[in-house]
PDB file of C-alpha atoms in Angstrom:
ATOM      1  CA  UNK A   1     104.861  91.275  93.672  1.00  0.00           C
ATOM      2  CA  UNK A   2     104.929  88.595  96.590  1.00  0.00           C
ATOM      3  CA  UNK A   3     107.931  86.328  96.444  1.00  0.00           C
ATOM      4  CA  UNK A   4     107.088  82.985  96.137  1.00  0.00           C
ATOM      5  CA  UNK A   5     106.796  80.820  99.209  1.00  0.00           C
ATOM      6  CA  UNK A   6     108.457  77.263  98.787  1.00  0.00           C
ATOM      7  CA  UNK A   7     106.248  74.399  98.953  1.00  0.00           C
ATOM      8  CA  UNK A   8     106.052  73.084 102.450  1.00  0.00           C
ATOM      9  CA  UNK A   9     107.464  75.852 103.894  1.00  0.00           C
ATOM     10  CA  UNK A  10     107.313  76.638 107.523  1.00  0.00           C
ATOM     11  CA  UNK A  11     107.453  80.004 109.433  1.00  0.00           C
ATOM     12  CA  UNK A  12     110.918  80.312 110.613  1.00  0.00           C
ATOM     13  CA  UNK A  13     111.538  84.489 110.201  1.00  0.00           C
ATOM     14  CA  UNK A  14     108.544  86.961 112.222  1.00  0.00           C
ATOM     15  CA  UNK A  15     107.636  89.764 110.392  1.00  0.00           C
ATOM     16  CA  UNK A  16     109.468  91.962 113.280  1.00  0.00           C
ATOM     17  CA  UNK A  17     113.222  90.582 112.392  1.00  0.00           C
ATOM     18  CA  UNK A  18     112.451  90.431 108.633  1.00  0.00           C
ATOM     19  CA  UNK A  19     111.177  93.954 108.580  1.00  0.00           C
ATOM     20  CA  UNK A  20     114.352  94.812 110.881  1.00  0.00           C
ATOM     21  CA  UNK A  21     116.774  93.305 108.572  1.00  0.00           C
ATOM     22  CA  UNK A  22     116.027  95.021 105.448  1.00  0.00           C
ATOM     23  CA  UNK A  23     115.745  98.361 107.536  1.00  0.00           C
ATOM     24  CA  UNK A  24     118.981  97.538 108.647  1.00  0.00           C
ATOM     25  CA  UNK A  25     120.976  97.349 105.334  1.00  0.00           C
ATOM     26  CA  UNK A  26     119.022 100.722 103.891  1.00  0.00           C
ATOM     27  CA  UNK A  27     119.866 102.646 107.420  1.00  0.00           C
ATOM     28  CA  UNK A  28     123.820 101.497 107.071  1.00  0.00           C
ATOM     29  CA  UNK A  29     123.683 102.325 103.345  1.00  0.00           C
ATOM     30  CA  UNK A  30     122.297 105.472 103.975  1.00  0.00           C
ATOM     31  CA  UNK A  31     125.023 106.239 106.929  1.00  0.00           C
ATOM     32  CA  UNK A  32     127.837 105.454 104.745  1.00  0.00           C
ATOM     33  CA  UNK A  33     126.333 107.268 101.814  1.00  0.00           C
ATOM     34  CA  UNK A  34     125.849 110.631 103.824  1.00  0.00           C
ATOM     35  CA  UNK A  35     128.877 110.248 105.774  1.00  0.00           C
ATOM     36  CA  UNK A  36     131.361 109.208 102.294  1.00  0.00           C
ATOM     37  CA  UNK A  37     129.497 110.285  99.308  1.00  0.00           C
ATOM     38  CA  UNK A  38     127.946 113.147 100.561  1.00  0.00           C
ATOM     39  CA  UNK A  39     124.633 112.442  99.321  1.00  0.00           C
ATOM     40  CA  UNK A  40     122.195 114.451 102.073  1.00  0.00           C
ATOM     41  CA  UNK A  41     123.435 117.290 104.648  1.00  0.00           C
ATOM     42  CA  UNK A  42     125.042 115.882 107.471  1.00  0.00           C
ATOM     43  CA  UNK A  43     122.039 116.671 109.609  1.00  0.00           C
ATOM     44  CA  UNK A  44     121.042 113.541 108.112  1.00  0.00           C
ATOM     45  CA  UNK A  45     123.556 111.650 108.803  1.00  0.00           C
ATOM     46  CA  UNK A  46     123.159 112.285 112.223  1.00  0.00           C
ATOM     47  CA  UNK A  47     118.723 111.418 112.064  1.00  0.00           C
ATOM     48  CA  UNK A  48     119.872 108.066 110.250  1.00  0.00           C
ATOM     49  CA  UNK A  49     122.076 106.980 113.605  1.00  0.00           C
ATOM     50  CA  UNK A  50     119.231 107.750 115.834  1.00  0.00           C
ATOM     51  CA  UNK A  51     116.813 105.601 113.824  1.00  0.00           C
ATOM     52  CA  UNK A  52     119.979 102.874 113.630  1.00  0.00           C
ATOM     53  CA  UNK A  53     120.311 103.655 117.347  1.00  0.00           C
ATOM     54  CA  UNK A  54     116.239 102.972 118.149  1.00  0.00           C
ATOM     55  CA  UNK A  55     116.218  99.851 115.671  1.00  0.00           C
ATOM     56  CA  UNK A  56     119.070  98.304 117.203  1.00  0.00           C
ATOM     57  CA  UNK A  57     117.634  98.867 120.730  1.00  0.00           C
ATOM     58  CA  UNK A  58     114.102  97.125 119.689  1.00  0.00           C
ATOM     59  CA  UNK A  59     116.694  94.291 118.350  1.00  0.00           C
ATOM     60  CA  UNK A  60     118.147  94.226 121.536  1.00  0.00           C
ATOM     61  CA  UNK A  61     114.370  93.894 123.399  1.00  0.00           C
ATOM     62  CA  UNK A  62     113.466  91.330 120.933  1.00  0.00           C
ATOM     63  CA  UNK A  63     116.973  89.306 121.987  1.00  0.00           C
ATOM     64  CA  UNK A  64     115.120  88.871 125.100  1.00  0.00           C
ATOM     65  CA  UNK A  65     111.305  89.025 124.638  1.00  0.00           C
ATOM     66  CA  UNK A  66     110.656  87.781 121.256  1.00  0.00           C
ATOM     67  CA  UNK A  67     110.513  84.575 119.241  1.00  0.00           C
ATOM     68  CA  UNK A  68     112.822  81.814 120.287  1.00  0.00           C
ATOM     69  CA  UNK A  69     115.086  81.148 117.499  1.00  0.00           C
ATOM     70  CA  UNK A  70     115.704  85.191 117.970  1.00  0.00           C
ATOM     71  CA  UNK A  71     116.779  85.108 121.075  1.00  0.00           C
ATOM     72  CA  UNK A  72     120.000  85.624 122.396  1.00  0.00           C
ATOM     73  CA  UNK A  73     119.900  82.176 124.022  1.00  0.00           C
ATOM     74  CA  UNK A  74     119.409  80.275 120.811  1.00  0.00           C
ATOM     75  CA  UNK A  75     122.444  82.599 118.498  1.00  0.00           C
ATOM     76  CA  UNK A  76     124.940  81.803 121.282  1.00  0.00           C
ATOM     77  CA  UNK A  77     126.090  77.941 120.107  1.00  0.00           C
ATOM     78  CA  UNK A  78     128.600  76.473 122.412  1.00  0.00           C
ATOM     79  CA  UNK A  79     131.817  75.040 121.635  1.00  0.00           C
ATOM     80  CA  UNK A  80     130.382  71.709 120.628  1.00  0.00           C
ATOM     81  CA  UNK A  81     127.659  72.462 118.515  1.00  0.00           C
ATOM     82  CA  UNK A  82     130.225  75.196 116.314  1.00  0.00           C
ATOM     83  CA  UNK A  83     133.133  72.071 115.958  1.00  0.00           C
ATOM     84  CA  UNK A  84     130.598  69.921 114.722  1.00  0.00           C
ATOM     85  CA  UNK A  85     128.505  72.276 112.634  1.00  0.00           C
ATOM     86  CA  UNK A  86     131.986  73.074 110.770  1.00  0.00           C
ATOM     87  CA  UNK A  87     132.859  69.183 110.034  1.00  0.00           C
ATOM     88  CA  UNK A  88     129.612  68.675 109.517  1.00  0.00           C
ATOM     89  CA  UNK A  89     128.859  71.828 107.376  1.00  0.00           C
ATOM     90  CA  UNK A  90     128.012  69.891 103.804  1.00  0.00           C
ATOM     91  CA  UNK A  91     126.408  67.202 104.984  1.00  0.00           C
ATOM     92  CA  UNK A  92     123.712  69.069 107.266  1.00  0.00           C
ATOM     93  CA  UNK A  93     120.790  69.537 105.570  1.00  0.00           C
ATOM     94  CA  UNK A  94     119.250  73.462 106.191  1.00  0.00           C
ATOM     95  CA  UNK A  95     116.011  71.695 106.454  1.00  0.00           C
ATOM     96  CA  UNK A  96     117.255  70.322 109.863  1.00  0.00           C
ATOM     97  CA  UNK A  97     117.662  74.235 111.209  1.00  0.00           C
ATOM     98  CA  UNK A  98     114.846  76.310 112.106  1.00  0.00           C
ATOM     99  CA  UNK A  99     116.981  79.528 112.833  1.00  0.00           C
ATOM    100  CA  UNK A 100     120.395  80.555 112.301  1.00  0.00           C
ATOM    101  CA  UNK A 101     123.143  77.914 112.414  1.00  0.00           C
ATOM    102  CA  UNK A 102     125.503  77.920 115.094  1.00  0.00           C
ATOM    103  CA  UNK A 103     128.186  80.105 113.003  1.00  0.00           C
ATOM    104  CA  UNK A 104     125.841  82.540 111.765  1.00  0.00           C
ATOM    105  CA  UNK A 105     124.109  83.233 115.274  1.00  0.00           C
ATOM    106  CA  UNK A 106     126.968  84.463 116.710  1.00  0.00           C
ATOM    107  CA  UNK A 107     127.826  86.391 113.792  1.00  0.00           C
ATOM    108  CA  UNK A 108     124.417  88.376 114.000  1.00  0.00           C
ATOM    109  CA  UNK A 109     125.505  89.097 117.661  1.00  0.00           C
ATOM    110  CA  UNK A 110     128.711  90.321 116.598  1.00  0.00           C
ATOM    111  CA  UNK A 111     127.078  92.422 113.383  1.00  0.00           C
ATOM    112  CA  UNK A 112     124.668  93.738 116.477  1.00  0.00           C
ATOM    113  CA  UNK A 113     127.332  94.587 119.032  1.00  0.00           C
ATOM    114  CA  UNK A 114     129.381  96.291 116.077  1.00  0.00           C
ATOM    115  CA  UNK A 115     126.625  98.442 114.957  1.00  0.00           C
ATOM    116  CA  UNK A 116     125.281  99.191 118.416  1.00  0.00           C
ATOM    117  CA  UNK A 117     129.329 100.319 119.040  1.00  0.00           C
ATOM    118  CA  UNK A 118     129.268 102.790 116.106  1.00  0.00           C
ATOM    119  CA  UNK A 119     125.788 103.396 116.772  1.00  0.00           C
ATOM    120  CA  UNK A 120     126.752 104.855 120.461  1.00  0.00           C
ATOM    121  CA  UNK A 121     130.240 106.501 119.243  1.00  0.00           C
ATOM    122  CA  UNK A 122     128.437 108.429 116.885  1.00  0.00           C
ATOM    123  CA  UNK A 123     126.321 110.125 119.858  1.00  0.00           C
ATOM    124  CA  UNK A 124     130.225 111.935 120.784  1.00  0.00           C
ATOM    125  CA  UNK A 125     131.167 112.227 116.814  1.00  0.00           C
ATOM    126  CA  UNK A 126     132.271 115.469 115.514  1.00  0.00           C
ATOM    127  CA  UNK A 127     134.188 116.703 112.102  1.00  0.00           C
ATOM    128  CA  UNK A 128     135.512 119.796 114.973  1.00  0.00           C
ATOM    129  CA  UNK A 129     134.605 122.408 112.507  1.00  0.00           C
ATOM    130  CA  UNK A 130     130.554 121.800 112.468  1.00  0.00           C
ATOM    131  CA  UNK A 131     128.801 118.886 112.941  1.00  0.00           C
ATOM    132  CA  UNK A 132     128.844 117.567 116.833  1.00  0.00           C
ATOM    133  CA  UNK A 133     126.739 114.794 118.427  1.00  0.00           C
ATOM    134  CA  UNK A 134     124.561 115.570 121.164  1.00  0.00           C
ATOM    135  CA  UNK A 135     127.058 113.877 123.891  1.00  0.00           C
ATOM    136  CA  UNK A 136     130.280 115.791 122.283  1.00  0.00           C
ATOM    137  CA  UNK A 137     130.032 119.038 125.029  1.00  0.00           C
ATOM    138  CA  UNK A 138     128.689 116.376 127.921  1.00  0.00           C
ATOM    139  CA  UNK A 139     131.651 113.852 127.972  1.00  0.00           C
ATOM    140  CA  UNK A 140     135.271 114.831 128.978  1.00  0.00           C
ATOM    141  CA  UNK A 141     137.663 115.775 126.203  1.00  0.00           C
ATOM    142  CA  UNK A 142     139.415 112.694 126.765  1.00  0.00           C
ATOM    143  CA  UNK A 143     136.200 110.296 126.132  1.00  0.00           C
ATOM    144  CA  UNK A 144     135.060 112.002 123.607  1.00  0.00           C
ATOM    145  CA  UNK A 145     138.134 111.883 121.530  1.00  0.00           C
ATOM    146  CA  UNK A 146     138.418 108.689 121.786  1.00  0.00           C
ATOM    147  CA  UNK A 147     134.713 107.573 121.024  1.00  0.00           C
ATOM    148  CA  UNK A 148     135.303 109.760 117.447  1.00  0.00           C
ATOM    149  CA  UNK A 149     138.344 108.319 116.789  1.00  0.00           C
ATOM    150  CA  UNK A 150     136.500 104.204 117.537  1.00  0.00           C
ATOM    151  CA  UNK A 151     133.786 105.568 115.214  1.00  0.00           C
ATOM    152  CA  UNK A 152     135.771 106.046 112.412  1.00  0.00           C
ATOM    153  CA  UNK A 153     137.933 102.948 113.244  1.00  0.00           C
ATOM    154  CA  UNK A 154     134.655 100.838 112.969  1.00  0.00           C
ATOM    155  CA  UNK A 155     133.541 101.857 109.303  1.00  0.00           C
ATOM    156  CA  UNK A 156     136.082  99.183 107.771  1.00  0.00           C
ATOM    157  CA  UNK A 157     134.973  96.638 110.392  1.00  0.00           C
ATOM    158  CA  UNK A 158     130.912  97.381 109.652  1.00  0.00           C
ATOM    159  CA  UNK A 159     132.424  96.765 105.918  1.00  0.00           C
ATOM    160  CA  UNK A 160     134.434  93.504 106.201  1.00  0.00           C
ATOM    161  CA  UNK A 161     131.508  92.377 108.075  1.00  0.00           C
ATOM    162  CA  UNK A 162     129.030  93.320 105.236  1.00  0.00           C
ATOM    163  CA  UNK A 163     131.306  91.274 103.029  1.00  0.00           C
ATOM    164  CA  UNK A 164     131.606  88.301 105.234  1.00  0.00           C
ATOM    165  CA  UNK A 165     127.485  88.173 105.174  1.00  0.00           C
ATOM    166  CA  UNK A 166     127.120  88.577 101.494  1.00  0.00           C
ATOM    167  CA  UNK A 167     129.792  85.443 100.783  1.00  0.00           C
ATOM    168  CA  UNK A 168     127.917  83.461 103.725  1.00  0.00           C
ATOM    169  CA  UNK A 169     124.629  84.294 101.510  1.00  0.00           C
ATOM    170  CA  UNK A 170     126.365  83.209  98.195  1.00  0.00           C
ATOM    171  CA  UNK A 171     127.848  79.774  99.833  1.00  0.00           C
ATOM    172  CA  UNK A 172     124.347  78.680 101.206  1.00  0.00           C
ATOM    173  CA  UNK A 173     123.048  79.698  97.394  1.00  0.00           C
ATOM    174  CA  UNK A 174     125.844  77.904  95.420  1.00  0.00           C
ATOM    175  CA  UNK A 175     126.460  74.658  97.880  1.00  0.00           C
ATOM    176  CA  UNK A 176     123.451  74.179  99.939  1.00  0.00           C
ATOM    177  CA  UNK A 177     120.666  75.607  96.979  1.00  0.00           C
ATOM    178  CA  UNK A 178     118.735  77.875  99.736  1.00  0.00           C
ATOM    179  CA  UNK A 179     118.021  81.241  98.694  1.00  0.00           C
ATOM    180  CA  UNK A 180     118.167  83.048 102.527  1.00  0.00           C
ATOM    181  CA  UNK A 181     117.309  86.263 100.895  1.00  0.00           C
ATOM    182  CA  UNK A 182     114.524  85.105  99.612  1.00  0.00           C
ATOM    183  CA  UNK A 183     113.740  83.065 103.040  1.00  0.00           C
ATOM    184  CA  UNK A 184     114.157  86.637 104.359  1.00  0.00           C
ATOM    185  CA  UNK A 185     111.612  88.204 102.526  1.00  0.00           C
ATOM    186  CA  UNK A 186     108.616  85.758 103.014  1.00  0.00           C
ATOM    187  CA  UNK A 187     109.979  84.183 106.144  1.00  0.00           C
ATOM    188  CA  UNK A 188     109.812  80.382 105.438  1.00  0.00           C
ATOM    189  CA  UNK A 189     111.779  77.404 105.162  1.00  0.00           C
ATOM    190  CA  UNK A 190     111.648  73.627 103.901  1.00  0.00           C
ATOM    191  CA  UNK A 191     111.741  72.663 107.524  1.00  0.00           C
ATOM    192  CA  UNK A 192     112.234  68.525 108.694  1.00  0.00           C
ATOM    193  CA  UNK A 193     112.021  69.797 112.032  1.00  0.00           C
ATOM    194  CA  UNK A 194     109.090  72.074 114.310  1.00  0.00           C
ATOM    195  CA  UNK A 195     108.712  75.494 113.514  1.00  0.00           C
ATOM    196  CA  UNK A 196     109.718  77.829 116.235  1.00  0.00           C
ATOM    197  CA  UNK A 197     107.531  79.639 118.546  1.00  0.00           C
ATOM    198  CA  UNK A 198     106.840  83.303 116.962  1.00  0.00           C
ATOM    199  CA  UNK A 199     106.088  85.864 118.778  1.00  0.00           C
ATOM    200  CA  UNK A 200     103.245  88.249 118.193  1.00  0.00           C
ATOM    201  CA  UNK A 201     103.320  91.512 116.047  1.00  0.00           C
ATOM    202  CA  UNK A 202     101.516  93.578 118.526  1.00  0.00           C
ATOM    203  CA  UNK A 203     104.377  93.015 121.216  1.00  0.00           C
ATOM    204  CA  UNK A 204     107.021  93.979 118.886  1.00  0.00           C
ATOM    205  CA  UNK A 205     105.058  97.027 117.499  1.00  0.00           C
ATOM    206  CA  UNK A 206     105.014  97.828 121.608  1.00  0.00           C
ATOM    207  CA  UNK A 207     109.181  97.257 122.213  1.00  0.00           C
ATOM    208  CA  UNK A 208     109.458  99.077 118.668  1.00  0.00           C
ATOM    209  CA  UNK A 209     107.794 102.197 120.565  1.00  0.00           C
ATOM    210  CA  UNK A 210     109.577 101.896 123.744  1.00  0.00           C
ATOM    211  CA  UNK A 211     112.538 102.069 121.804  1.00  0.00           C
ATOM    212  CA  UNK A 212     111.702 104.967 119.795  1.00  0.00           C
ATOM    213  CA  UNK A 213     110.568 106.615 122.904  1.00  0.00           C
ATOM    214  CA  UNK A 214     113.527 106.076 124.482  1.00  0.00           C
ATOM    215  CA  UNK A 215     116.183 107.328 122.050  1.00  0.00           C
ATOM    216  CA  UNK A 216     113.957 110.459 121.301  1.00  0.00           C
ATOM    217  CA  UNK A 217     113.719 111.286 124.805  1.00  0.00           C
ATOM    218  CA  UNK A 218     117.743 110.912 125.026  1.00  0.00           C
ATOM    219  CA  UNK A 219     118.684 112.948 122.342  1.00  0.00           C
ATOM    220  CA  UNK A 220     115.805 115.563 123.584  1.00  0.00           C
ATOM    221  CA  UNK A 221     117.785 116.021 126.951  1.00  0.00           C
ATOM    222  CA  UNK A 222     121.021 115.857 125.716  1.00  0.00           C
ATOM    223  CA  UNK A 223     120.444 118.115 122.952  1.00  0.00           C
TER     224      UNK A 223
END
């Protein structure tokens, strides 16, 4: 079933974030569940980082090329715009923002750079008894120990971070009466201002490939 698209609404999420955001969450679920709870061989473990790897690099593509309240321009607030978002917090009205606000876009760059950290760690990862990443042999001892031991140091961060999202979800729910998950399933919003520019689905389906192209080829060669 469709969820229900408020009255008024305007575009504000493209297709190519929403469908990256909920692809997201099930690929970091899916890492922590083969990695913790043992739920699939950790051959899989290892196939869920490359597709976290290749989703985070079309992210990254998208940052630059795709629609402008997605890219990295518009998530990085200055100084100005944060202080007066947080005095301002309850009396801004979300109709007034057709994107993140200026706390939340620099948390999705943080959430990005985070993810893309464990992401790239995980390419020199090994448990030293069977399971190596394809960069484990091709770094020096030194680098490599040191990229497993960030990996593993990141899992609480990717979790705090999880939790920080969720409460940020519940406060705009409980104070502000906007459902984002819903907004980030059919990708409108009750908007007093111009929708933003959207970029096409075709161009993303193209930086999707690239990226997919390009993390296969890199774990072909260094495999």
């Amino acid at each position: 079933m469709n969820a229900p698209i408020p009255a008024q609404g305007k575009p504000v999420w493209d297709l190519p974030i929403r469908l990256f955001h909920w692809s997201l969450a099930v690929l970091v679920l899916l890492q922590f569940g083969t990695a913790k709870f043992g739920w699939l061989d950790m051959q899989w473990h290892f196939r869920f980082g490359y597709a976290l790897l290749a989703l985070l690099l079309f992210r990254l593509l998208w940052g630059l090329a795709g629609s402008d309240n997605l890219r990295f321009g518009a998530l990085m607030a200055g100084p100005h715009k944060l202080l007066t978002y947080f005095r301002e917090w309850r009396q801004t009205p979300v109709s007034q923002l057709a994107g993140h606000n200026p706390f939340g876009g620099w948390a999705a760059l943080l959430i990005l750079f985070v993810l893309l950290a464990q992401a790239i760690t995980g390419l020199a990862a090994a448990d030293d008894i069977e399971w190596f990443g394809p960069l484990y042999d091709r770094l020096p001892d030194l680098w490599a120990e040191r990229a497993n031991w960030l990996h593993h140091r990141l899992e609480p961060v990717i979790l705090v971070l999880i939790a920080m999202h969720v409460v940020a979800v519940l406060q705009y729910l409980v104070y502000k009466r906007e459902n984002l998950t819903a907004s980030m399933i059919h990708g409108r919003r009750a908007l007093d201002v111009a929708s933003p520019r959207l970029a096409g689905n075709w161009r993303a389906a193209l930086l999707f490939g690239l990226s997919v192209l390009v993390v296969s080829v890199l774990i072909w060669w260094w495999s």
